[in-house]
Amino acid sequence: MQKPRFWAFLMILVLFMAALTGCSNRAKDDKKDDALLLGFSQLGSESGWRIGNTISVQDAAQAAGVRLMLENANQSQEKQLTALRSFIAYRVDVIAFSPIVQDGWDNVLREAKEAGIPVIIEDRTVVTKDESLYAVHVGSDFYSEGVMAGEYLLKKLSTLPPETVLNVVELTGTQGSSPMLLRSAGFHDTVAKEPRIRILDSVSGDFMISKGKECVRLMLEKYGSDFDVLFSHNDAMMYGALEAFGEYGVTPGKDVIVISVDGEQEAIDLLKEGKVNCVVECTPMLGEAIMQIAKDLVDGKPVEREIYSSERAFTEFDDLSQLAPRGY
Ligand code: GZL
């Protein structure tokens, strides 16, 4: 090989090797900052609750001096799986995510475990045979939320004439998600003992305003005045339902008893106006807990495996005049 070509080849080889070592060390270089690096996969932006959850995590990370890598999956489990694998490749210190549905996470959780990266499940839960695949779940007890919704309806029935029968339309959240499955189970188990409460139908509005409105339109067409109670798995779908009621001349809170879950400010305002009868609280404010758990995990401190938020129901029977602003 002639001399100039040799030097050119050598230069290209040197540059190629430098690029390779630069890539492989990117994560190390970026991580020379000692601040904890948290990878957070958020499932979407489908409701005021979800946006409140995201803001809670962002604000808490800033306050705690935690470096946050936030990926929004826009309702796609595939995108969540991709985000989690990118966090593993980048070798973040801790991973946190809200799983859009409860199944299908074992492989990626096993990859995180093999990479030595602890995982915090926040908000929704996963179903796995291997409990060692994640460190902590922090969020709500969705079954209890369903029970509180059912207990309100039993109390409401007790204030009505003894011959009253209440036909319930259940507006469920995302199919296969833990809040949908567990809120439904808690509600059904609670009202099952009362023969005068009947579940007329269950239909999924996917936790969204638009789909909630579509579903309630269909239910009004199908059941008309037999539609006595709406149990909505979240406030966003309830807002859509109220729009549908308006189109059909139905007065919510009076013609139809309205029960919702989340406890957004807008829902509490509707409760105070008498357009909603019961709002079960489900707090999205999990950011501070997530940051504390992440720090404890990195510091090797013991952490509770299951951390539930304490929550209540707000109903038409309560004095809500002193209720603090909800913040979401
Ligand atoms: C519940 C959360 C649910 C909310 C909905 O913790 O996962 O998802 O109830 C949101 O508003 O879409």
Coordinates of C-alpha atoms and ligand atoms in Angstrom, one line a residue:
M1 CA 0.0 0.0 0.0
Q2 CA 1.4 3.5 -1.0
K3 CA 2.4 5.8 2.0
P4 CA -0.4 8.5 1.6
R5 CA -3.1 5.8 1.4
F6 CA -1.7 4.1 4.5
W7 CA -1.8 7.3 6.5
A8 CA -5.4 8.0 5.3
F9 CA -6.5 4.5 6.3
L10 CA -4.7 4.8 9.7
M11 CA -6.5 8.2 10.3
I12 CA -9.9 6.7 9.5
L13 CA -9.2 3.8 11.8
V14 CA -8.2 6.1 14.7
L15 CA -11.2 8.3 14.2
F16 CA -13.5 5.2 14.1
M17 CA -12.0 3.8 17.3
A18 CA -12.4 7.1 19.0
A19 CA -16.0 7.3 18.0
L20 CA -16.6 3.8 19.3
T21 CA -15.1 4.4 22.8
G22 CA -16.9 7.8 22.9
C23 CA -20.3 6.0 22.4
S24 CA -19.7 3.3 24.9
N25 CA -18.6 5.8 27.5
R26 CA -21.5 8.3 26.8
A27 CA -23.5 7.0 29.6
K28 CA -20.6 7.1 32.0
D29 CA -19.6 10.6 30.8
D30 CA -23.2 11.9 31.2
K31 CA -23.4 10.2 34.6
K32 CA -20.3 11.9 36.0
D33 CA -22.9 14.3 37.6
D34 CA -23.6 12.6 41.0
A35 CA -27.3 13.5 41.0
L36 CA -29.5 10.5 40.9
L37 CA -30.7 9.7 37.3
L38 CA -34.4 8.5 37.2
G39 CA -36.0 7.1 34.1
F40 CA -39.7 7.7 34.1
S41 CA -42.2 6.2 31.6
Q42 CA -45.5 8.0 31.8
L43 CA -48.4 6.1 30.0
G44 CA -50.0 9.1 28.4
S45 CA -51.9 12.4 28.9
E46 CA -55.5 11.1 28.7
S47 CA -57.0 12.9 31.7
G48 CA -56.5 15.8 34.1
W49 CA -55.5 13.2 36.6
R50 CA -52.6 11.9 34.4
I51 CA -51.4 15.4 33.7
G52 CA -51.4 16.1 37.4
N53 CA -49.4 12.9 38.0
T54 CA -46.8 14.0 35.5
I55 CA -46.5 17.5 37.0
S56 CA -46.2 16.0 40.4
V57 CA -43.2 13.8 39.3
Q58 CA -41.5 16.7 37.4
D59 CA -41.9 19.1 40.3
A60 CA -40.7 16.6 42.9
A61 CA -37.7 15.7 40.8
Q62 CA -36.7 19.3 40.6
A63 CA -37.2 19.9 44.3
A64 CA -35.2 16.7 45.1
G65 CA -32.3 17.4 42.8
V66 CA -33.1 14.3 40.8
R67 CA -32.2 14.2 37.1
L68 CA -35.4 13.1 35.3
M69 CA -35.6 11.3 31.9
L70 CA -39.3 11.5 31.1
E71 CA -40.9 9.6 28.2
N72 CA -44.6 9.9 27.4
A73 CA -46.0 6.7 25.7
N74 CA -49.3 8.3 24.6
Q75 CA -51.4 5.2 25.6
S76 CA -49.0 2.7 23.9
Q77 CA -47.6 -0.3 25.9
E78 CA -45.1 -0.8 23.0
K79 CA -43.8 2.7 23.5
Q80 CA -43.5 2.2 27.3
L81 CA -41.5 -1.0 26.7
T82 CA -39.2 0.9 24.3
A83 CA -38.7 3.7 26.8
L84 CA -37.9 1.2 29.6
R85 CA -35.3 -0.5 27.4
S86 CA -33.8 2.9 26.6
F87 CA -33.5 3.6 30.3
I88 CA -31.7 0.3 30.8
A89 CA -29.3 0.9 27.9
Y90 CA -28.5 4.3 29.3
R91 CA -27.9 2.7 32.7
V92 CA -30.1 5.1 34.7
D93 CA -29.9 4.7 38.5
V94 CA -33.7 3.9 39.0
I95 CA -36.7 3.3 36.8
A96 CA -40.2 4.3 37.6
F97 CA -43.3 3.8 35.4
S98 CA -47.1 3.7 35.4
P99 CA -48.0 0.5 33.5
I100 CA -50.9 1.2 31.1
V101 CA -52.2 -2.4 31.5
Q102 CA -51.2 -4.9 34.1
D103 CA -49.8 -7.7 31.9
G104 CA -46.8 -8.0 29.6
W105 CA -44.0 -6.6 31.7
D106 CA -42.0 -9.6 33.0
N107 CA -39.3 -9.6 30.2
V108 CA -38.4 -5.9 30.5
L109 CA -38.5 -6.1 34.3
R110 CA -36.1 -9.1 34.2
E111 CA -33.8 -7.1 31.9
A112 CA -33.8 -4.2 34.4
K113 CA -33.1 -6.6 37.2
E114 CA -30.2 -8.2 35.3
A115 CA -28.8 -4.7 34.7
G116 CA -29.0 -4.0 38.5
I117 CA -31.6 -1.2 38.0
P118 CA -34.3 -1.1 40.7
V119 CA -37.9 -0.4 39.4
I120 CA -40.6 1.6 41.1
I121 CA -44.2 0.9 39.9
E122 CA -46.2 4.1 40.4
D123 CA -50.0 4.5 40.1
R124 CA -51.2 1.4 38.2
T125 CA -50.0 -2.1 39.1
V126 CA -48.5 -5.0 37.2
V127 CA -49.3 -8.7 37.5
T128 CA -46.2 -10.9 37.7
K129 CA -45.3 -14.3 39.0
D130 CA -41.9 -13.1 40.1
E131 CA -42.3 -10.4 42.8
S132 CA -38.6 -9.8 42.8
L133 CA -38.9 -8.1 39.4
Y134 CA -39.8 -4.7 41.0
A135 CA -38.9 -3.1 44.3
V136 CA -41.9 -1.0 45.2
H137 CA -45.5 -0.1 44.2
V138 CA -46.7 3.3 45.3
G139 CA -50.3 4.4 44.4
S140 CA -53.9 3.9 45.2
D141 CA -55.9 0.9 46.4
F142 CA -58.3 0.8 43.4
Y143 CA -60.4 -2.0 44.9
S144 CA -61.2 0.2 47.9
E145 CA -62.1 3.1 45.6
G146 CA -64.7 0.8 44.0
V147 CA -66.0 -0.2 47.5
M148 CA -66.3 3.5 48.4
A149 CA -68.4 4.1 45.3
G150 CA -70.6 1.2 46.1
E151 CA -71.0 2.2 49.7
Y152 CA -72.1 5.7 48.6
L153 CA -74.8 4.1 46.4
L154 CA -76.1 1.9 49.2
K155 CA -76.4 4.9 51.4
K156 CA -78.2 6.9 48.6
L157 CA -80.6 4.0 48.1
S158 CA -81.4 4.1 51.8
T159 CA -82.7 7.6 51.4
L160 CA -85.1 6.7 48.6
P161 CA -88.6 5.1 48.8
P162 CA -88.4 1.3 49.7
E163 CA -89.7 0.2 46.4
T164 CA -86.9 2.0 44.5
V165 CA -84.7 -0.1 42.2
L166 CA -81.5 1.5 40.8
N167 CA -80.2 0.3 37.4
V168 CA -76.5 1.1 37.0
V169 CA -74.5 1.8 33.9
E170 CA -70.8 1.3 34.5
L171 CA -68.4 3.4 32.4
T172 CA -65.1 1.5 32.7
G173 CA -61.5 2.6 32.2
T174 CA -58.8 1.2 29.9
Q175 CA -59.5 -2.6 29.4
G176 CA -56.9 -4.7 31.3
S177 CA -55.7 -1.8 33.5
S178 CA -55.6 -2.4 37.2
P179 CA -57.8 0.6 38.1
M180 CA -60.4 -0.6 35.7
L181 CA -60.4 -4.2 36.9
L182 CA -60.2 -3.4 40.6
R183 CA -62.6 -0.4 40.8
S184 CA -65.1 -2.6 39.0
A185 CA -64.5 -5.5 41.4
G186 CA -64.8 -3.4 44.5
F187 CA -68.0 -1.8 43.3
H188 CA -69.7 -5.0 42.1
D189 CA -68.7 -6.8 45.3
T190 CA -70.2 -4.0 47.4
V191 CA -73.5 -3.7 45.7
A192 CA -74.0 -7.4 45.0
K193 CA -75.6 -7.8 48.4
E194 CA -78.4 -5.4 47.5
P195 CA -81.0 -6.8 45.1
R196 CA -82.5 -3.4 44.4
I197 CA -79.2 -2.3 42.8
R198 CA -78.8 -3.9 39.3
I199 CA -75.9 -3.5 36.9
L200 CA -77.6 -2.7 33.6
D201 CA -74.4 -2.6 31.5
S202 CA -70.6 -2.1 31.5
V203 CA -69.0 -0.3 28.7
S204 CA -65.4 1.0 28.3
G205 CA -64.7 4.7 27.7
D206 CA -60.9 4.1 28.0
F207 CA -60.6 6.9 30.7
M208 CA -61.2 9.5 28.0
I209 CA -63.8 12.4 27.7
S210 CA -64.6 11.7 24.1
K211 CA -65.2 7.9 24.5
G212 CA -67.1 8.5 27.7
K213 CA -69.5 10.8 25.8
E214 CA -69.9 8.3 23.0
C215 CA -70.6 5.4 25.4
V216 CA -73.2 7.4 27.4
R217 CA -75.0 8.4 24.2
L218 CA -75.3 4.7 23.3
M219 CA -76.5 3.8 26.7
L220 CA -79.2 6.5 26.6
E221 CA -80.3 5.3 23.2
K222 CA -80.4 1.7 24.5
Y223 CA -81.9 2.1 28.0
G224 CA -83.6 5.6 28.0
S225 CA -85.2 6.3 31.4
D226 CA -84.2 2.9 32.8
F227 CA -80.7 4.4 33.1
D228 CA -80.7 5.4 36.8
V229 CA -77.1 5.5 37.9
L230 CA -73.8 6.2 36.2
F231 CA -70.6 4.8 37.8
S232 CA -67.7 6.3 35.9
H233 CA -64.2 5.0 36.6
N234 CA -62.8 8.5 36.2
D235 CA -63.7 12.1 36.0
A236 CA -62.7 12.6 32.4
M237 CA -65.2 10.1 31.2
M238 CA -67.8 11.6 33.5
Y239 CA -67.3 15.0 31.9
G240 CA -68.1 13.4 28.5
A241 CA -71.1 11.7 30.1
L242 CA -72.5 15.0 31.3
E243 CA -72.2 16.4 27.8
A244 CA -74.2 13.4 26.5
F245 CA -76.8 13.9 29.2
G246 CA -77.2 17.5 28.2
E247 CA -77.9 16.4 24.6
Y248 CA -80.7 14.2 25.8
G249 CA -82.3 16.6 28.2
V250 CA -81.2 14.5 31.2
T251 CA -80.4 16.4 34.4
P252 CA -77.3 14.8 36.0
G253 CA -77.4 14.5 39.8
K254 CA -81.2 14.4 39.7
D255 CA -82.5 12.3 36.8
V256 CA -79.4 10.1 36.9
I257 CA -77.2 9.6 40.0
V258 CA -73.6 10.3 39.0
I259 CA -70.6 8.6 40.7
S260 CA -67.0 9.3 39.6
V261 CA -63.4 8.6 40.6
D262 CA -60.3 10.8 40.7
G263 CA -61.3 13.9 42.6
E264 CA -60.2 16.5 40.1
Q265 CA -61.1 20.1 41.1
E266 CA -63.6 20.3 38.2
A267 CA -65.4 17.2 39.5
I268 CA -65.6 18.6 43.0
D269 CA -67.0 21.8 41.6
L270 CA -69.7 19.8 39.8
L271 CA -70.4 17.9 43.1
K272 CA -70.9 21.2 44.8
E273 CA -73.3 22.3 42.0
G274 CA -75.4 19.1 42.5
K275 CA -74.6 17.8 39.0
V276 CA -72.5 14.9 40.5
N277 CA -73.5 12.9 43.6
C278 CA -70.2 11.3 44.6
V279 CA -66.5 11.7 43.7
V280 CA -64.1 9.1 45.1
E281 CA -60.6 10.5 45.6
C282 CA -57.6 9.0 43.8
T283 CA -54.6 11.2 44.3
P284 CA -52.1 11.7 41.4
M285 CA -49.6 13.4 43.8
L286 CA -47.1 10.6 43.9
G287 CA -43.9 12.5 42.9
E288 CA -42.5 13.2 46.3
A289 CA -42.9 9.6 47.4
I290 CA -41.3 8.4 44.2
M291 CA -38.2 10.6 44.7
Q292 CA -37.8 9.5 48.3
I293 CA -38.2 5.8 47.4
A294 CA -35.6 6.2 44.6
K295 CA -33.1 7.8 46.9
D296 CA -33.6 5.1 49.6
L297 CA -33.2 2.4 47.0
V298 CA -29.9 3.8 45.7
D299 CA -28.7 4.3 49.3
G300 CA -29.5 0.7 50.1
K301 CA -32.1 1.7 52.7
P302 CA -35.1 -0.6 53.4
V303 CA -38.3 0.4 51.6
E304 CA -41.9 -0.7 52.0
R305 CA -42.9 -3.0 49.1
E306 CA -46.4 -1.6 48.9
I307 CA -47.3 2.0 49.7
Y308 CA -51.0 3.0 49.4
S309 CA -52.3 6.6 49.3
S310 CA -54.9 7.4 51.9
E311 CA -58.1 8.4 50.2
R312 CA -61.8 9.2 50.9
A313 CA -65.1 9.7 49.1
F314 CA -66.7 13.2 48.7
T315 CA -70.5 12.9 48.5
E316 CA -73.6 15.0 48.4
F317 CA -74.1 14.2 52.1
D318 CA -70.8 16.0 53.1
D319 CA -70.1 19.6 54.0
L320 CA -67.5 20.5 51.3
S321 CA -67.4 24.2 52.1
Q322 CA -64.0 23.9 53.8
L323 CA -62.4 21.5 51.2
A324 CA -58.9 22.6 50.2
P325 CA -58.2 23.2 46.5
R326 CA -57.5 19.8 44.8
G327 CA -54.4 20.9 42.9
Y328 CA -55.2 18.8 39.8
Ligands
GZL1 C1 -55.7 5.8 38.5 C2 -55.1 6.2 37.2 C3 -56.2 6.4 36.2 C4 -57.1 7.6 36.6 C5 -57.5 8.1 35.2 O1 -54.6 5.7 39.4 O2 -54.3 5.2 36.6 O3 -55.7 6.7 34.9 O4 -58.2 7.2 37.4 C6 -56.2 7.9 34.5 O5 -58.0 9.4 35.2 O6 -56.5 7.9 33.1

